């Protein structure tokens, strides 16, 4: 197998810890903006988000707030590469954080970032990139859905069909190219903030426990 059971348990517990940390930041109206594998510190029993150097506070302006791509370009959500804004409030930063968090799944299962996977698919599919995010979005979504096939194959090695479907759906909702549609689908239905991490935290805890008990 590509992963042992211990590795899978670690992956989901680490992702769960990162989601908890990100939720704490968002609750305090802070966006991290530079979540990537090297900024996740792994301790004996938990993982923690580190390096707040590019973080943005809703109530206090900071020099990096005006950067088109405040974090690492290799991990940046696709809309930042276009300097595309779907709104001018703090929700854009929450949407970007969700993408960066979702990219951790790509790293664990494919060894690359979500952005790198998408760009690679665009190149392989000869997608012509312009300076218009809205015009390019249909092609970006198609390339993204193709990249999800690689991710699905990797997840399939270590999970059953039902769990695989939910895990891939979770990743899709986090890394969807259109930031206006990111977030847990049921959040919108129940009136919870679209970018809330609460449901992701709950489901990742569930998958971590299943992996720890070798039930995935």
mmCIF file of C-alpha atoms in Angstrom:
data_model
loop_
_atom_site.group_PDB
_atom_site.id
_atom_site.type_symbol
_atom_site.label_atom_id
_atom_site.label_comp_id
_atom_site.label_asym_id
_atom_site.label_seq_id
_atom_site.Cartn_x
_atom_site.Cartn_y
_atom_site.Cartn_z
ATOM 1 C CA UNK A 1 0.000 0.000 0.000
ATOM 2 C CA UNK A 2 1.054 3.585 -0.633
ATOM 3 C CA UNK A 3 0.246 4.446 3.008
ATOM 4 C CA UNK A 4 0.277 2.377 6.153
ATOM 5 C CA UNK A 5 -2.549 2.673 8.650
ATOM 6 C CA UNK A 6 -0.367 4.677 11.023
ATOM 7 C CA UNK A 7 0.380 7.170 8.269
ATOM 8 C CA UNK A 8 -3.303 7.564 7.434
ATOM 9 C CA UNK A 9 -4.179 8.136 11.074
ATOM 10 C CA UNK A 10 -1.453 10.773 11.267
ATOM 11 C CA UNK A 11 -2.677 12.484 8.085
ATOM 12 C CA UNK A 12 -6.241 12.933 9.270
ATOM 13 C CA UNK A 13 -5.272 13.869 12.820
ATOM 14 C CA UNK A 14 -2.799 16.450 11.521
ATOM 15 C CA UNK A 15 -5.422 17.874 9.165
ATOM 16 C CA UNK A 16 -7.923 17.957 12.021
ATOM 17 C CA UNK A 17 -5.461 19.849 14.225
ATOM 18 C CA UNK A 18 -4.751 22.332 11.434
ATOM 19 C CA UNK A 19 -8.476 22.908 10.899
ATOM 20 C CA UNK A 20 -8.953 23.582 14.612
ATOM 21 C CA UNK A 21 -6.092 26.077 14.574
ATOM 22 C CA UNK A 22 -7.431 27.823 11.482
ATOM 23 C CA UNK A 23 -10.897 28.045 13.014
ATOM 24 C CA UNK A 24 -9.406 29.729 16.078
ATOM 25 C CA UNK A 25 -7.751 32.322 13.852
ATOM 26 C CA UNK A 26 -10.933 32.968 11.860
ATOM 27 C CA UNK A 27 -12.988 33.243 15.055
ATOM 28 C CA UNK A 28 -10.669 36.079 16.037
ATOM 29 C CA UNK A 29 -11.021 37.637 12.560
ATOM 30 C CA UNK A 30 -7.513 36.730 11.471
ATOM 31 C CA UNK A 31 -6.625 35.109 8.140
ATOM 32 C CA UNK A 32 -3.353 33.196 7.959
ATOM 33 C CA UNK A 33 -2.795 33.583 4.185
ATOM 34 C CA UNK A 34 0.264 31.323 3.984
ATOM 35 C CA UNK A 35 -0.807 27.832 5.042
ATOM 36 C CA UNK A 36 1.533 25.237 3.544
ATOM 37 C CA UNK A 37 3.220 22.017 4.706
ATOM 38 C CA UNK A 38 6.325 23.757 6.030
ATOM 39 C CA UNK A 39 4.126 25.974 8.216
ATOM 40 C CA UNK A 40 2.509 23.001 9.953
ATOM 41 C CA UNK A 41 4.618 22.060 12.952
ATOM 42 C CA UNK A 42 4.362 18.405 13.941
ATOM 43 C CA UNK A 43 4.769 17.522 17.613
ATOM 44 C CA UNK A 44 4.478 14.152 19.315
ATOM 45 C CA UNK A 45 0.692 14.189 19.701
ATOM 46 C CA UNK A 46 -0.503 17.126 17.607
ATOM 47 C CA UNK A 47 0.156 19.494 14.746
ATOM 48 C CA UNK A 48 0.002 23.283 14.936
ATOM 49 C CA UNK A 49 -0.147 26.097 12.402
ATOM 50 C CA UNK A 50 2.926 28.314 12.571
ATOM 51 C CA UNK A 51 4.462 31.404 10.916
ATOM 52 C CA UNK A 52 1.970 34.240 11.157
ATOM 53 C CA UNK A 53 4.237 36.587 9.224
ATOM 54 C CA UNK A 54 1.742 37.049 6.375
ATOM 55 C CA UNK A 55 -1.421 36.985 8.465
ATOM 56 C CA UNK A 56 -4.084 39.645 8.094
ATOM 57 C CA UNK A 57 -6.198 41.054 10.922
ATOM 58 C CA UNK A 58 -9.641 42.368 10.040
ATOM 59 C CA UNK A 59 -9.318 45.225 12.514
ATOM 60 C CA UNK A 60 -5.666 46.212 12.016
ATOM 61 C CA UNK A 61 -4.074 47.011 8.656
ATOM 62 C CA UNK A 62 -0.701 45.474 7.806
ATOM 63 C CA UNK A 63 1.726 45.945 4.925
ATOM 64 C CA UNK A 64 1.035 42.538 3.370
ATOM 65 C CA UNK A 65 -2.686 43.316 3.098
ATOM 66 C CA UNK A 66 -2.059 44.973 -0.260
ATOM 67 C CA UNK A 67 -0.047 42.111 -1.737
ATOM 68 C CA UNK A 68 -1.778 40.344 -4.640
ATOM 69 C CA UNK A 69 -0.333 37.059 -3.371
ATOM 70 C CA UNK A 70 0.490 37.513 0.323
ATOM 71 C CA UNK A 71 1.756 33.954 0.811
ATOM 72 C CA UNK A 72 3.843 31.423 -1.106
ATOM 73 C CA UNK A 73 3.078 31.622 -4.835
ATOM 74 C CA UNK A 74 3.464 27.845 -5.224
ATOM 75 C CA UNK A 75 0.420 27.335 -3.003
ATOM 76 C CA UNK A 76 -1.648 30.426 -3.784
ATOM 77 C CA UNK A 77 -5.302 30.001 -4.777
ATOM 78 C CA UNK A 78 -5.868 30.537 -8.463
ATOM 79 C CA UNK A 79 -7.905 33.747 -8.106
ATOM 80 C CA UNK A 80 -4.926 35.516 -6.518
ATOM 81 C CA UNK A 81 -2.850 34.863 -9.618
ATOM 82 C CA UNK A 82 -5.433 36.886 -11.548
ATOM 83 C CA UNK A 83 -5.747 39.533 -8.835
ATOM 84 C CA UNK A 84 -9.445 38.680 -8.915
ATOM 85 C CA UNK A 85 -11.744 40.006 -6.198
ATOM 86 C CA UNK A 86 -15.248 38.623 -5.747
ATOM 87 C CA UNK A 87 -15.831 41.078 -2.909
ATOM 88 C CA UNK A 88 -13.827 43.624 -0.995
ATOM 89 C CA UNK A 89 -14.480 42.378 2.501
ATOM 90 C CA UNK A 90 -12.595 39.898 4.660
ATOM 91 C CA UNK A 91 -14.454 36.893 3.242
ATOM 92 C CA UNK A 92 -11.956 36.827 0.360
ATOM 93 C CA UNK A 93 -9.202 36.020 2.835
ATOM 94 C CA UNK A 94 -11.249 33.289 4.499
ATOM 95 C CA UNK A 95 -11.929 31.769 1.072
ATOM 96 C CA UNK A 96 -8.193 31.811 0.314
ATOM 97 C CA UNK A 97 -7.408 30.165 3.657
ATOM 98 C CA UNK A 98 -9.847 27.372 2.880
ATOM 99 C CA UNK A 99 -8.057 26.763 -0.413
ATOM 100 C CA UNK A 100 -4.662 26.699 1.286
ATOM 101 C CA UNK A 101 -5.964 24.330 3.940
ATOM 102 C CA UNK A 102 -7.424 22.047 1.275
ATOM 103 C CA UNK A 103 -4.062 22.069 -0.466
ATOM 104 C CA UNK A 104 -2.645 20.164 2.521
ATOM 105 C CA UNK A 105 -4.717 17.170 1.382
ATOM 106 C CA UNK A 106 -3.001 17.324 -2.016
ATOM 107 C CA UNK A 107 0.368 17.396 -0.322
ATOM 108 C CA UNK A 108 -0.398 14.381 1.865
ATOM 109 C CA UNK A 109 -1.875 12.250 -0.911
ATOM 110 C CA UNK A 110 -0.072 13.454 -4.061
ATOM 111 C CA UNK A 111 3.028 15.206 -2.789
ATOM 112 C CA UNK A 112 2.224 18.516 -4.553
ATOM 113 C CA UNK A 113 0.049 21.523 -3.826
ATOM 114 C CA UNK A 114 -3.466 22.010 -5.180
ATOM 115 C CA UNK A 115 -2.188 24.990 -7.199
ATOM 116 C CA UNK A 116 0.656 22.964 -8.715
ATOM 117 C CA UNK A 117 -1.738 20.163 -9.615
ATOM 118 C CA UNK A 118 -4.164 22.573 -11.291
ATOM 119 C CA UNK A 119 -1.461 24.396 -13.241
ATOM 120 C CA UNK A 120 0.037 21.084 -14.392
ATOM 121 C CA UNK A 121 -3.373 19.954 -15.675
ATOM 122 C CA UNK A 122 -3.874 23.262 -17.490
ATOM 123 C CA UNK A 123 -0.547 22.787 -19.252
ATOM 124 C CA UNK A 124 -1.254 19.189 -20.180
ATOM 125 C CA UNK A 125 -4.702 20.125 -21.478
ATOM 126 C CA UNK A 126 -3.317 23.124 -23.396
ATOM 127 C CA UNK A 127 -5.587 25.522 -21.535
ATOM 128 C CA UNK A 128 -4.972 29.045 -22.772
ATOM 129 C CA UNK A 129 -4.617 31.352 -19.776
ATOM 130 C CA UNK A 130 -5.690 34.967 -20.295
ATOM 131 C CA UNK A 131 -5.876 37.882 -17.893
ATOM 132 C CA UNK A 132 -9.591 37.327 -17.249
ATOM 133 C CA UNK A 133 -10.502 35.062 -14.353
ATOM 134 C CA UNK A 134 -14.184 34.948 -15.290
ATOM 135 C CA UNK A 135 -13.428 33.991 -18.892
ATOM 136 C CA UNK A 136 -10.919 31.316 -17.880
ATOM 137 C CA UNK A 137 -12.998 29.922 -15.020
ATOM 138 C CA UNK A 138 -14.851 27.183 -16.996
ATOM 139 C CA UNK A 139 -11.536 25.787 -18.256
ATOM 140 C CA UNK A 140 -10.005 26.070 -14.788
ATOM 141 C CA UNK A 141 -12.898 24.135 -13.294
ATOM 142 C CA UNK A 142 -12.527 21.433 -15.941
ATOM 143 C CA UNK A 143 -8.794 21.145 -15.239
ATOM 144 C CA UNK A 144 -9.491 21.066 -11.499
ATOM 145 C CA UNK A 145 -12.020 18.245 -11.892
ATOM 146 C CA UNK A 146 -9.392 16.324 -13.840
ATOM 147 C CA UNK A 147 -6.862 16.875 -11.055
ATOM 148 C CA UNK A 148 -9.403 15.476 -8.611
ATOM 149 C CA UNK A 149 -9.279 12.188 -10.521
ATOM 150 C CA UNK A 150 -5.608 11.789 -9.548
ATOM 151 C CA UNK A 151 -6.468 12.617 -5.965
ATOM 152 C CA UNK A 152 -9.377 10.179 -5.976
ATOM 153 C CA UNK A 153 -7.098 7.413 -7.191
ATOM 154 C CA UNK A 154 -4.622 8.091 -4.383
ATOM 155 C CA UNK A 155 -7.342 8.215 -1.723
ATOM 156 C CA UNK A 156 -8.884 5.012 -3.115
ATOM 157 C CA UNK A 157 -5.768 3.054 -2.184
ATOM 158 C CA UNK A 158 -6.368 3.558 1.522
ATOM 159 C CA UNK A 159 -10.121 4.045 1.976
ATOM 160 C CA UNK A 160 -13.390 2.345 1.180
ATOM 161 C CA UNK A 161 -15.710 3.753 -1.497
ATOM 162 C CA UNK A 162 -18.079 5.597 0.850
ATOM 163 C CA UNK A 163 -15.323 7.325 2.806
ATOM 164 C CA UNK A 164 -13.398 8.107 -0.366
ATOM 165 C CA UNK A 165 -16.431 9.880 -1.834
ATOM 166 C CA UNK A 166 -16.836 12.094 1.220
ATOM 167 C CA UNK A 167 -13.129 12.868 1.529
ATOM 168 C CA UNK A 168 -12.817 13.876 -2.128
ATOM 169 C CA UNK A 169 -16.018 15.919 -1.868
ATOM 170 C CA UNK A 170 -14.540 17.699 1.139
ATOM 171 C CA UNK A 171 -11.349 18.521 -0.770
ATOM 172 C CA UNK A 172 -13.365 19.724 -3.752
ATOM 173 C CA UNK A 173 -15.344 22.132 -1.585
ATOM 174 C CA UNK A 174 -12.139 23.536 -0.084
ATOM 175 C CA UNK A 175 -10.116 23.933 -3.295
ATOM 176 C CA UNK A 176 -12.816 24.762 -5.832
ATOM 177 C CA UNK A 177 -11.407 27.316 -8.312
ATOM 178 C CA UNK A 178 -14.368 29.664 -7.879
ATOM 179 C CA UNK A 179 -13.892 31.167 -4.390
ATOM 180 C CA UNK A 180 -17.552 32.174 -4.280
ATOM 181 C CA UNK A 181 -18.500 28.497 -4.137
ATOM 182 C CA UNK A 182 -15.965 27.258 -1.603
ATOM 183 C CA UNK A 183 -17.030 25.936 1.761
ATOM 184 C CA UNK A 184 -19.025 23.055 3.172
ATOM 185 C CA UNK A 185 -22.234 22.749 1.083
ATOM 186 C CA UNK A 186 -24.494 22.206 4.089
ATOM 187 C CA UNK A 187 -23.238 25.414 5.692
ATOM 188 C CA UNK A 188 -25.128 27.445 3.116
ATOM 189 C CA UNK A 189 -28.256 25.310 3.503
ATOM 190 C CA UNK A 190 -28.332 25.745 7.286
ATOM 191 C CA UNK A 191 -27.455 29.429 7.375
ATOM 192 C CA UNK A 192 -23.979 28.890 8.837
ATOM 193 C CA UNK A 193 -21.123 30.990 7.467
ATOM 194 C CA UNK A 194 -20.071 29.597 4.095
ATOM 195 C CA UNK A 195 -16.439 29.522 5.155
ATOM 196 C CA UNK A 196 -16.966 28.003 8.587
ATOM 197 C CA UNK A 197 -14.570 25.171 9.417
ATOM 198 C CA UNK A 198 -16.780 23.536 12.023
ATOM 199 C CA UNK A 199 -18.074 20.709 9.824
ATOM 200 C CA UNK A 200 -14.622 20.010 8.407
ATOM 201 C CA UNK A 201 -13.300 19.713 11.953
ATOM 202 C CA UNK A 202 -16.047 17.267 12.874
ATOM 203 C CA UNK A 203 -15.566 15.062 9.820
ATOM 204 C CA UNK A 204 -11.766 15.060 10.039
ATOM 205 C CA UNK A 205 -11.980 13.998 13.670
ATOM 206 C CA UNK A 206 -14.273 11.183 12.535
ATOM 207 C CA UNK A 207 -11.848 10.023 9.832
ATOM 208 C CA UNK A 208 -8.875 10.308 12.187
ATOM 209 C CA UNK A 209 -10.599 8.081 14.736
ATOM 210 C CA UNK A 210 -11.570 5.551 12.075
ATOM 211 C CA UNK A 211 -7.967 5.402 10.855
ATOM 212 C CA UNK A 212 -6.671 5.112 14.392
ATOM 213 C CA UNK A 213 -8.948 2.125 14.933
ATOM 214 C CA UNK A 214 -8.097 0.746 11.480
ATOM 215 C CA UNK A 215 -11.678 1.069 10.254
ATOM 216 C CA UNK A 216 -11.092 3.077 7.063
#
